[in-house]
Each structure stands twice: as C-alpha cells, then as structure tokens.
C-alpha cells in the first residue's frame, strides 16, 4: 500500500472556524504570544494561560471537521495515510483519520505538571486546583514556545517513508515542525495547498495548488482514489 503523509497546519481548520495564527486578524492578535503560550507565562499568570486555552477548547468543541479533513480521512480506503499536524484541535480524528501525530500537542488533553506521561482527556474547562493523581496542577497538553517538540524524530521517520506528501494550510514558518517535510524521500510526489503563496524551502520540488483546503483537497483526493494501484 502506498503511503501518503499529510502535513497540516492551522489553515486546514480555518474553514471549520478556527483562526490561523498569522492571517490578518489571526488568533495571536488577541493575545501576544509571550502572554499565553510560554512556560514563563505559565509561571507568571497560570490563570490567564488556562483561560486562553479554555476559550480555544470551547471553539474546538463547537467546530466541525470540514471537507478537507473528511477527504484526508477518506484516503485511508486505499492508502497508508499518516497525518502529521501542527494543530492542537481534534478535527482530523473527528473526521475519521486513524493515524494522527500532533507535533504541538492536543488541546483536548491535559497533562500533569509532576509527570508529563500522565495525560487526561478534557472537553470542558481546566482550572487552577484541577490536580493529577499525584496531586499536582494540570496544564494543557500543548507544546509552548521555547519547549521541546518531542515528536519530531517520530514525525521525520514517518515522513521518510512517504510516497506522496500533501502539505495543507501551513506557512511553514515555525521550526522544528516545518523541517519535517524535508525528510520526504527524493521519489515522493509533493503537493502543497494554500490560498496564499508559501515560500517553500527551495530544494523541495512541490506542486503548489493555490486554493482553500475544503475545495482543493477533495479534488486531489478524488484523483488519488481513482489512480490505479499500479505505478
Ligand atoms: N485553506 C488552506 N490554507 C489556508 C486557509 C484555507 N482556507 N486559510 C489560511 N490558510 C493558510 C494561510 O495562507 C497560511 O499559509 O494556512 C496557513 C496558516 O499558517 P499559520 O497561521 O502560520 O499557521 P501554522 O503554519 O499552522 O503555524 C504553525 O505556529 O503559532 C505556532 O504552534 C503554532 O502550530 C502553530 C505553528
């Protein structure tokens, strides 16, 4: 079975109503990054950080997967599909994707501050005083700026086995996440879907498709599902 690796960013969830980070009016404009998504912010004002993620979690719960998420899930009928996402929403999973790796964590999970292996599903608000089984404060299971991105080696090894790479809705601005796409093997066919022009690292021969995810991705998927098994 051919492997399709789908590398997504905030743009794949934009049409589900979840704001991207860098588009005008993006999420960060409401909050300066250093205010909420850093370990320093957590030390200085944990309530602000919890409130920020509680607001985002509510938006995720109220959002629904769009045609792009669903098309990516539909590829599993014919391909070995691996989704590597920078998004912390669960829309890929809710659309039916069964193999999703979150590089920057998951907003629908909380984590112990005493033992990072202790994770707890959460769909409502996380508050000060919500403790793990060891009695320590729970935090969002999200990678903050300045923190390690532990899933990079795993993501790079998945990418190294790709026959087709589909990059959707990411400005490829943030490393080390963006560097994962460079691990695709030379023979892999590469596609990038974005309404804006994304300056892709020049040694990546990528077929750029200018368009929004909910329109461009289903068209690509339809083509790939019709392709013969051969070649
Ligand atoms: N369809 C496809 N792409 C879209 C759409 C859409 N409807 N709307 C916007 N985009 C594109 C934008 O043109 C942009 O290139 O999605 C991309 C979003 O880029 P960013 O806002 O930079 O989001 P992302 O690349 O996911 O950011 C990476 O940065 O802030 C950190 O940790 C955060 O995971 C995030 C990381």
PDB file of C-alpha atoms and ligand atoms in Angstrom:
ATOM      1  CA  UNK A   1       0.000   0.000   0.000  1.00  0.00           C
ATOM      2  CA  UNK A   2       1.394   3.433  -0.891  1.00  0.00           C
ATOM      3  CA  UNK A   3       1.960   5.826   1.992  1.00  0.00           C
ATOM      4  CA  UNK A   4       0.523   9.322   1.861  1.00  0.00           C
ATOM      5  CA  UNK A   5       1.860  11.650   4.547  1.00  0.00           C
ATOM      6  CA  UNK A   6      -0.381  14.667   5.121  1.00  0.00           C
ATOM      7  CA  UNK A   7       1.336  17.560   6.908  1.00  0.00           C
ATOM      8  CA  UNK A   8      -1.175  20.129   8.123  1.00  0.00           C
ATOM      9  CA  UNK A   9      -1.276  23.490   9.849  1.00  0.00           C
ATOM     10  CA  UNK A  10      -3.902  25.940  11.054  1.00  0.00           C
ATOM     11  CA  UNK A  11      -5.174  26.562   7.519  1.00  0.00           C
ATOM     12  CA  UNK A  12      -6.753  23.104   7.264  1.00  0.00           C
ATOM     13  CA  UNK A  13      -9.046  24.053  10.180  1.00  0.00           C
ATOM     14  CA  UNK A  14      -9.673  27.662   9.069  1.00  0.00           C
ATOM     15  CA  UNK A  15     -12.929  26.787   7.298  1.00  0.00           C
ATOM     16  CA  UNK A  16     -14.078  24.986  10.413  1.00  0.00           C
ATOM     17  CA  UNK A  17     -13.988  28.405  12.059  1.00  0.00           C
ATOM     18  CA  UNK A  18     -10.714  28.003  13.973  1.00  0.00           C
ATOM     19  CA  UNK A  19      -8.478  31.014  13.426  1.00  0.00           C
ATOM     20  CA  UNK A  20      -4.998  30.651  11.993  1.00  0.00           C
ATOM     21  CA  UNK A  21      -2.046  32.260  13.715  1.00  0.00           C
ATOM     22  CA  UNK A  22      -0.640  34.527  11.085  1.00  0.00           C
ATOM     23  CA  UNK A  23      -3.509  35.511   8.806  1.00  0.00           C
ATOM     24  CA  UNK A  24      -4.729  39.050   9.412  1.00  0.00           C
ATOM     25  CA  UNK A  25      -6.913  39.025  12.476  1.00  0.00           C
ATOM     26  CA  UNK A  26      -5.234  35.787  13.492  1.00  0.00           C
ATOM     27  CA  UNK A  27      -5.509  34.373  16.944  1.00  0.00           C
ATOM     28  CA  UNK A  28      -2.303  35.834  18.268  1.00  0.00           C
ATOM     29  CA  UNK A  29      -3.559  39.342  17.772  1.00  0.00           C
ATOM     30  CA  UNK A  30      -5.938  38.932  20.652  1.00  0.00           C
ATOM     31  CA  UNK A  31      -3.110  37.782  22.859  1.00  0.00           C
ATOM     32  CA  UNK A  32       0.582  38.497  22.469  1.00  0.00           C
ATOM     33  CA  UNK A  33       2.292  35.126  22.172  1.00  0.00           C
ATOM     34  CA  UNK A  34       4.531  35.845  25.134  1.00  0.00           C
ATOM     35  CA  UNK A  35       1.409  36.384  27.214  1.00  0.00           C
ATOM     36  CA  UNK A  36      -0.001  32.900  26.932  1.00  0.00           C
ATOM     37  CA  UNK A  37       1.942  30.209  25.068  1.00  0.00           C
ATOM     38  CA  UNK A  38       5.210  30.091  27.008  1.00  0.00           C
ATOM     39  CA  UNK A  39       6.445  28.433  30.237  1.00  0.00           C
ATOM     40  CA  UNK A  40       7.185  31.922  31.573  1.00  0.00           C
ATOM     41  CA  UNK A  41       3.548  32.945  31.116  1.00  0.00           C
ATOM     42  CA  UNK A  42       2.503  29.765  32.945  1.00  0.00           C
ATOM     43  CA  UNK A  43       4.760  30.675  35.894  1.00  0.00           C
ATOM     44  CA  UNK A  44       3.686  34.309  35.896  1.00  0.00           C
ATOM     45  CA  UNK A  45      -0.072  34.024  35.333  1.00  0.00           C
ATOM     46  CA  UNK A  46      -1.361  30.432  35.097  1.00  0.00           C
ATOM     47  CA  UNK A  47      -4.984  31.589  35.228  1.00  0.00           C
ATOM     48  CA  UNK A  48      -4.552  33.694  32.063  1.00  0.00           C
ATOM     49  CA  UNK A  49      -2.992  30.699  30.283  1.00  0.00           C
ATOM     50  CA  UNK A  50      -5.795  28.375  31.440  1.00  0.00           C
ATOM     51  CA  UNK A  51      -8.439  30.904  30.342  1.00  0.00           C
ATOM     52  CA  UNK A  52      -6.803  31.294  26.913  1.00  0.00           C
ATOM     53  CA  UNK A  53      -6.830  27.551  26.288  1.00  0.00           C
ATOM     54  CA  UNK A  54     -10.309  27.143  27.809  1.00  0.00           C
ATOM     55  CA  UNK A  55     -11.582  29.652  25.204  1.00  0.00           C
ATOM     56  CA  UNK A  56      -9.794  27.797  22.383  1.00  0.00           C
ATOM     57  CA  UNK A  57     -11.007  24.398  23.626  1.00  0.00           C
ATOM     58  CA  UNK A  58     -14.608  25.665  23.566  1.00  0.00           C
ATOM     59  CA  UNK A  59     -14.102  26.817  19.958  1.00  0.00           C
ATOM     60  CA  UNK A  60     -12.675  23.400  19.031  1.00  0.00           C
ATOM     61  CA  UNK A  61     -15.584  21.541  20.669  1.00  0.00           C
ATOM     62  CA  UNK A  62     -18.042  23.762  18.768  1.00  0.00           C
ATOM     63  CA  UNK A  63     -16.186  23.375  15.444  1.00  0.00           C
ATOM     64  CA  UNK A  64     -16.817  20.556  12.998  1.00  0.00           C
ATOM     65  CA  UNK A  65     -14.433  18.887  10.552  1.00  0.00           C
ATOM     66  CA  UNK A  66     -14.601  20.390   7.053  1.00  0.00           C
ATOM     67  CA  UNK A  67     -14.425  18.742   3.619  1.00  0.00           C
ATOM     68  CA  UNK A  68     -10.625  18.751   3.717  1.00  0.00           C
ATOM     69  CA  UNK A  69     -10.453  16.801   6.991  1.00  0.00           C
ATOM     70  CA  UNK A  70     -13.030  14.362   5.618  1.00  0.00           C
ATOM     71  CA  UNK A  71     -11.257  13.897   2.289  1.00  0.00           C
ATOM     72  CA  UNK A  72      -7.974  13.188   4.072  1.00  0.00           C
ATOM     73  CA  UNK A  73      -9.743  10.534   6.158  1.00  0.00           C
ATOM     74  CA  UNK A  74     -11.292   9.014   3.002  1.00  0.00           C
ATOM     75  CA  UNK A  75      -7.804   8.361   1.579  1.00  0.00           C
ATOM     76  CA  UNK A  76      -7.438   5.569   4.156  1.00  0.00           C
ATOM     77  CA  UNK A  77      -9.626   3.315   1.997  1.00  0.00           C
ATOM     78  CA  UNK A  78      -6.760   2.969  -0.455  1.00  0.00           C
ATOM     79  CA  UNK A  79      -3.584   4.306   1.120  1.00  0.00           C
ATOM     80  CA  UNK A  80      -1.491   4.001   4.245  1.00  0.00           C
ATOM     81  CA  UNK A  81      -2.307   7.537   5.445  1.00  0.00           C
ATOM     82  CA  UNK A  82      -0.276   9.217   8.174  1.00  0.00           C
ATOM     83  CA  UNK A  83      -1.358  12.693   9.307  1.00  0.00           C
ATOM     84  CA  UNK A  84       1.286  14.869  10.942  1.00  0.00           C
ATOM     85  CA  UNK A  85      -0.330  18.039  12.216  1.00  0.00           C
ATOM     86  CA  UNK A  86       0.868  21.206  13.936  1.00  0.00           C
ATOM     87  CA  UNK A  87      -2.729  21.758  15.059  1.00  0.00           C
ATOM     88  CA  UNK A  88      -3.873  21.038  18.582  1.00  0.00           C
ATOM     89  CA  UNK A  89      -7.517  20.526  17.556  1.00  0.00           C
ATOM     90  CA  UNK A  90      -9.020  17.038  17.125  1.00  0.00           C
ATOM     91  CA  UNK A  91     -10.764  17.673  13.805  1.00  0.00           C
ATOM     92  CA  UNK A  92      -8.664  15.145  11.876  1.00  0.00           C
ATOM     93  CA  UNK A  93      -9.653  12.438  14.363  1.00  0.00           C
ATOM     94  CA  UNK A  94     -13.304  13.518  14.355  1.00  0.00           C
ATOM     95  CA  UNK A  95     -13.298  13.349  10.534  1.00  0.00           C
ATOM     96  CA  UNK A  96     -12.173   9.713  10.792  1.00  0.00           C
ATOM     97  CA  UNK A  97      -8.387   9.846  10.365  1.00  0.00           C
ATOM     98  CA  UNK A  98      -6.978   6.945  12.371  1.00  0.00           C
ATOM     99  CA  UNK A  99      -3.285   7.832  12.355  1.00  0.00           C
ATOM    100  CA  UNK A 100      -2.676  11.387  13.556  1.00  0.00           C
ATOM    101  CA  UNK A 101       0.537  12.685  15.122  1.00  0.00           C
ATOM    102  CA  UNK A 102       0.258  16.048  16.902  1.00  0.00           C
ATOM    103  CA  UNK A 103       3.625  17.842  16.886  1.00  0.00           C
ATOM    104  CA  UNK A 104       2.404  20.681  19.125  1.00  0.00           C
ATOM    105  CA  UNK A 105       0.166  18.685  21.460  1.00  0.00           C
ATOM    106  CA  UNK A 106      -3.591  18.299  21.841  1.00  0.00           C
ATOM    107  CA  UNK A 107      -5.989  20.810  23.401  1.00  0.00           C
ATOM    108  CA  UNK A 108      -8.454  18.036  24.321  1.00  0.00           C
ATOM    109  CA  UNK A 109      -5.894  16.577  26.731  1.00  0.00           C
ATOM    110  CA  UNK A 110      -4.462  17.914  29.987  1.00  0.00           C
ATOM    111  CA  UNK A 111      -1.131  16.870  31.481  1.00  0.00           C
ATOM    112  CA  UNK A 112       0.308  16.523  34.932  1.00  0.00           C
ATOM    113  CA  UNK A 113       2.974  19.098  35.834  1.00  0.00           C
ATOM    114  CA  UNK A 114       4.667  16.457  38.001  1.00  0.00           C
ATOM    115  CA  UNK A 115       4.855  13.651  35.417  1.00  0.00           C
ATOM    116  CA  UNK A 116       4.496  14.545  31.724  1.00  0.00           C
ATOM    117  CA  UNK A 117       3.396  10.988  30.928  1.00  0.00           C
ATOM    118  CA  UNK A 118       0.192  11.477  32.889  1.00  0.00           C
ATOM    119  CA  UNK A 119      -2.419  12.687  30.386  1.00  0.00           C
ATOM    120  CA  UNK A 120      -6.146  13.151  30.955  1.00  0.00           C
ATOM    121  CA  UNK A 121      -8.854  13.765  28.324  1.00  0.00           C
ATOM    122  CA  UNK A 122     -10.668  17.073  28.844  1.00  0.00           C
ATOM    123  CA  UNK A 123     -13.544  18.648  26.937  1.00  0.00           C
ATOM    124  CA  UNK A 124     -14.522  21.414  29.352  1.00  0.00           C
ATOM    125  CA  UNK A 125     -12.519  23.999  31.285  1.00  0.00           C
ATOM    126  CA  UNK A 126      -9.244  23.363  33.041  1.00  0.00           C
ATOM    127  CA  UNK A 127      -8.983  25.391  36.276  1.00  0.00           C
ATOM    128  CA  UNK A 128      -6.424  26.146  38.948  1.00  0.00           C
ATOM    129  CA  UNK A 129      -6.810  23.428  41.563  1.00  0.00           C
ATOM    130  CA  UNK A 130      -7.505  20.704  38.978  1.00  0.00           C
ATOM    131  CA  UNK A 131      -4.865  18.167  40.018  1.00  0.00           C
ATOM    132  CA  UNK A 132      -3.438  14.975  38.573  1.00  0.00           C
ATOM    133  CA  UNK A 133      -3.425  11.716  40.558  1.00  0.00           C
ATOM    134  CA  UNK A 134      -0.109  12.808  42.103  1.00  0.00           C
ATOM    135  CA  UNK A 135      -1.723  15.981  43.381  1.00  0.00           C
ATOM    136  CA  UNK A 136      -0.017  18.429  41.002  1.00  0.00           C
ATOM    137  CA  UNK A 137      -1.711  21.129  38.907  1.00  0.00           C
ATOM    138  CA  UNK A 138      -2.833  20.059  35.459  1.00  0.00           C
ATOM    139  CA  UNK A 139      -1.735  22.070  32.387  1.00  0.00           C
ATOM    140  CA  UNK A 140      -2.824  21.990  28.737  1.00  0.00           C
ATOM    141  CA  UNK A 141      -1.089  19.151  26.845  1.00  0.00           C
ATOM    142  CA  UNK A 142       0.281  21.706  24.377  1.00  0.00           C
ATOM    143  CA  UNK A 143       3.882  22.464  23.319  1.00  0.00           C
ATOM    144  CA  UNK A 144       4.605  26.089  24.253  1.00  0.00           C
ATOM    145  CA  UNK A 145       7.120  28.310  22.502  1.00  0.00           C
ATOM    146  CA  UNK A 146      10.573  27.533  23.839  1.00  0.00           C
ATOM    147  CA  UNK A 147       9.611  23.985  24.848  1.00  0.00           C
ATOM    148  CA  UNK A 148      10.922  20.806  23.237  1.00  0.00           C
ATOM    149  CA  UNK A 149       8.932  19.227  20.372  1.00  0.00           C
ATOM    150  CA  UNK A 150       9.393  15.561  21.377  1.00  0.00           C
ATOM    151  CA  UNK A 151       7.563  14.054  18.372  1.00  0.00           C
ATOM    152  CA  UNK A 152       9.974  15.475  15.760  1.00  0.00           C
ATOM    153  CA  UNK A 153      12.089  12.294  15.339  1.00  0.00           C
ATOM    154  CA  UNK A 154       8.949  10.151  15.085  1.00  0.00           C
ATOM    155  CA  UNK A 155       7.420  12.560  12.534  1.00  0.00           C
ATOM    156  CA  UNK A 156      10.641  12.650  10.492  1.00  0.00           C
ATOM    157  CA  UNK A 157      10.785   8.858  10.297  1.00  0.00           C
ATOM    158  CA  UNK A 158       7.133   8.711   9.168  1.00  0.00           C
ATOM    159  CA  UNK A 159       7.878  11.341   6.513  1.00  0.00           C
ATOM    160  CA  UNK A 160      10.925   9.408   5.283  1.00  0.00           C
ATOM    161  CA  UNK A 161       8.595   6.606   4.143  1.00  0.00           C
ATOM    162  CA  UNK A 162       6.252   8.812   2.115  1.00  0.00           C
ATOM    163  CA  UNK A 163       5.344   8.042  -1.496  1.00  0.00           C
ATOM    164  CA  UNK A 164       3.151  11.153  -1.636  1.00  0.00           C
ATOM    165  CA  UNK A 165       3.376  14.242   0.608  1.00  0.00           C
ATOM    166  CA  UNK A 166       0.409  16.584   0.937  1.00  0.00           C
ATOM    167  CA  UNK A 167       1.105  19.852   2.775  1.00  0.00           C
ATOM    168  CA  UNK A 168      -2.072  21.757   3.686  1.00  0.00           C
ATOM    169  CA  UNK A 169      -2.626  25.086   5.416  1.00  0.00           C
ATOM    170  CA  UNK A 170       0.739  25.890   6.917  1.00  0.00           C
ATOM    171  CA  UNK A 171       3.022  28.856   6.383  1.00  0.00           C
ATOM    172  CA  UNK A 172       5.968  26.545   7.147  1.00  0.00           C
ATOM    173  CA  UNK A 173       7.165  29.376   9.389  1.00  0.00           C
ATOM    174  CA  UNK A 174       7.701  27.505  12.612  1.00  0.00           C
ATOM    175  CA  UNK A 175      10.657  25.185  13.176  1.00  0.00           C
ATOM    176  CA  UNK A 176      11.450  22.469  14.021  1.00  0.00           C
ATOM    177  CA  UNK A 177       7.953  21.417  12.823  1.00  0.00           C
ATOM    178  CA  UNK A 178       8.355  22.845   9.316  1.00  0.00           C
ATOM    179  CA  UNK A 179      11.635  20.961   8.871  1.00  0.00           C
ATOM    180  CA  UNK A 180       9.821  17.615   8.989  1.00  0.00           C
ATOM    181  CA  UNK A 181       8.796  17.945   5.335  1.00  0.00           C
ATOM    182  CA  UNK A 182      12.463  17.896   4.323  1.00  0.00           C
ATOM    183  CA  UNK A 183      12.655  14.228   5.377  1.00  0.00           C
ATOM    184  CA  UNK A 184      10.459  13.121   2.483  1.00  0.00           C
ATOM    185  CA  UNK A 185      12.409  10.780   0.165  1.00  0.00           C
ATOM    186  CA  UNK A 186      13.506  12.141  -3.242  1.00  0.00           C
ATOM    187  CA  UNK A 187      10.995   9.963  -5.153  1.00  0.00           C
ATOM    188  CA  UNK A 188       7.991  11.252  -3.186  1.00  0.00           C
ATOM    189  CA  UNK A 189       5.463  13.363  -5.082  1.00  0.00           C
ATOM    190  CA  UNK A 190       4.896  16.612  -3.152  1.00  0.00           C
ATOM    191  CA  UNK A 191       1.821  18.830  -3.184  1.00  0.00           C
ATOM    192  CA  UNK A 192       1.062  21.995  -1.248  1.00  0.00           C
ATOM    193  CA  UNK A 193      -2.424  23.502  -0.840  1.00  0.00           C
ATOM    194  CA  UNK A 194      -2.724  27.109   0.325  1.00  0.00           C
ATOM    195  CA  UNK A 195      -4.651  30.176  -0.929  1.00  0.00           C
ATOM    196  CA  UNK A 196      -1.600  32.327  -0.289  1.00  0.00           C
ATOM    197  CA  UNK A 197       1.887  31.819  -1.662  1.00  0.00           C
ATOM    198  CA  UNK A 198       4.081  29.939   0.785  1.00  0.00           C
ATOM    199  CA  UNK A 199       7.823  30.177   0.315  1.00  0.00           C
ATOM    200  CA  UNK A 200       8.724  26.521   0.457  1.00  0.00           C
ATOM    201  CA  UNK A 201      12.314  25.589   1.138  1.00  0.00           C
ATOM    202  CA  UNK A 202      13.771  25.697  -2.384  1.00  0.00           C
ATOM    203  CA  UNK A 203      15.130  22.168  -2.504  1.00  0.00           C
ATOM    204  CA  UNK A 204      11.613  20.779  -2.252  1.00  0.00           C
ATOM    205  CA  UNK A 205      10.074  20.246  -5.691  1.00  0.00           C
ATOM    206  CA  UNK A 206       6.477  20.869  -4.716  1.00  0.00           C
ATOM    207  CA  UNK A 207       3.366  21.121  -6.890  1.00  0.00           C
ATOM    208  CA  UNK A 208       1.684  24.220  -5.441  1.00  0.00           C
ATOM    209  CA  UNK A 209      -2.105  24.340  -5.652  1.00  0.00           C
ATOM    210  CA  UNK A 210      -3.461  27.798  -4.822  1.00  0.00           C
ATOM    211  CA  UNK A 211      -6.803  27.314  -3.175  1.00  0.00           C
ATOM    212  CA  UNK A 212      -8.680  26.767   0.029  1.00  0.00           C
ATOM    213  CA  UNK A 213      -8.428  23.392   1.696  1.00  0.00           C
ATOM    214  CA  UNK A 214     -12.126  22.481   1.551  1.00  0.00           C
ATOM    215  CA  UNK A 215     -12.081  22.805  -2.249  1.00  0.00           C
ATOM    216  CA  UNK A 216      -8.555  21.822  -3.317  1.00  0.00           C
ATOM    217  CA  UNK A 217      -8.038  18.818  -1.023  1.00  0.00           C
ATOM    218  CA  UNK A 218     -11.203  16.880  -2.030  1.00  0.00           C
ATOM    219  CA  UNK A 219     -10.254  17.338  -5.717  1.00  0.00           C
ATOM    220  CA  UNK A 220      -6.762  15.931  -5.129  1.00  0.00           C
ATOM    221  CA  UNK A 221      -8.149  13.070  -3.044  1.00  0.00           C
ATOM    222  CA  UNK A 222     -10.697  12.189  -5.727  1.00  0.00           C
ATOM    223  CA  UNK A 223      -7.837  11.978  -8.256  1.00  0.00           C
ATOM    224  CA  UNK A 224      -5.716   9.791  -5.966  1.00  0.00           C
ATOM    225  CA  UNK A 225      -8.598   7.453  -5.160  1.00  0.00           C
ATOM    226  CA  UNK A 226      -9.119   6.909  -8.887  1.00  0.00           C
ATOM    227  CA  UNK A 227      -5.452   6.294  -9.626  1.00  0.00           C
ATOM    228  CA  UNK A 228      -4.706   2.675 -10.488  1.00  0.00           C
ATOM    229  CA  UNK A 229      -2.898   0.576  -7.926  1.00  0.00           C
ATOM    230  CA  UNK A 230      -0.064   0.221 -10.426  1.00  0.00           C
ATOM    231  CA  UNK A 231       2.940   2.623 -10.599  1.00  0.00           C
TER     232      UNK A 231
HETATM  233  N1  LIG B   1      -7.207  26.630   3.309  1.00  0.00           N
HETATM  234  C1  LIG B   1      -5.871  26.338   3.248  1.00  0.00           C
HETATM  235  N2  LIG B   1      -4.906  27.116   3.797  1.00  0.00           N
HETATM  236  C2  LIG B   1      -5.317  28.240   4.426  1.00  0.00           C
HETATM  237  C3  LIG B   1      -6.676  28.609   4.534  1.00  0.00           C
HETATM  238  C4  LIG B   1      -7.645  27.745   3.940  1.00  0.00           C
HETATM  239  N3  LIG B   1      -8.963  28.011   3.992  1.00  0.00           N
HETATM  240  N4  LIG B   1      -6.745  29.788   5.221  1.00  0.00           N
HETATM  241  C5  LIG B   1      -5.466  30.133   5.531  1.00  0.00           C
HETATM  242  N5  LIG B   1      -4.609  29.220   5.034  1.00  0.00           N
HETATM  243  C6  LIG B   1      -3.149  29.194   5.120  1.00  0.00           C
HETATM  244  C7  LIG B   1      -2.502  30.551   5.254  1.00  0.00           C
HETATM  245  O1  LIG B   1      -2.319  31.143   3.973  1.00  0.00           O
HETATM  246  C8  LIG B   1      -1.176  30.174   5.907  1.00  0.00           C
HETATM  247  O2  LIG B   1      -0.196  29.844   4.938  1.00  0.00           O
HETATM  248  O3  LIG B   1      -2.809  28.495   6.283  1.00  0.00           O
HETATM  249  C9  LIG B   1      -1.522  28.923   6.707  1.00  0.00           C
HETATM  250  C10 LIG B   1      -1.582  29.182   8.184  1.00  0.00           C
HETATM  251  O4  LIG B   1      -0.287  29.491   8.599  1.00  0.00           O
HETATM  252  P1  LIG B   1      -0.051  29.861  10.142  1.00  0.00           P
HETATM  253  O5  LIG B   1      -1.137  30.801  10.582  1.00  0.00           O
HETATM  254  O6  LIG B   1       1.386  30.266  10.259  1.00  0.00           O
HETATM  255  O7  LIG B   1      -0.306  28.506  10.911  1.00  0.00           O
HETATM  256  P2  LIG B   1       0.717  27.319  11.044  1.00  0.00           P
HETATM  257  O8  LIG B   1       1.607  27.216   9.844  1.00  0.00           O
HETATM  258  O9  LIG B   1      -0.076  26.112  11.415  1.00  0.00           O
HETATM  259  O10 LIG B   1       1.585  27.754  12.325  1.00  0.00           O
HETATM  260  C11 LIG B   1       2.495  26.787  12.809  1.00  0.00           C
HETATM  261  O11 LIG B   1       2.894  28.232  14.678  1.00  0.00           O
HETATM  262  O12 LIG B   1       1.861  29.593  16.164  1.00  0.00           O
HETATM  263  C12 LIG B   1       2.512  28.382  16.039  1.00  0.00           C
HETATM  264  O13 LIG B   1       2.220  26.402  17.267  1.00  0.00           O
HETATM  265  C13 LIG B   1       1.571  27.276  16.383  1.00  0.00           C
HETATM  266  O14 LIG B   1       1.187  25.194  15.241  1.00  0.00           O
HETATM  267  C14 LIG B   1       1.338  26.589  15.047  1.00  0.00           C
HETATM  268  C15 LIG B   1       2.595  26.907  14.292  1.00  0.00           C
END
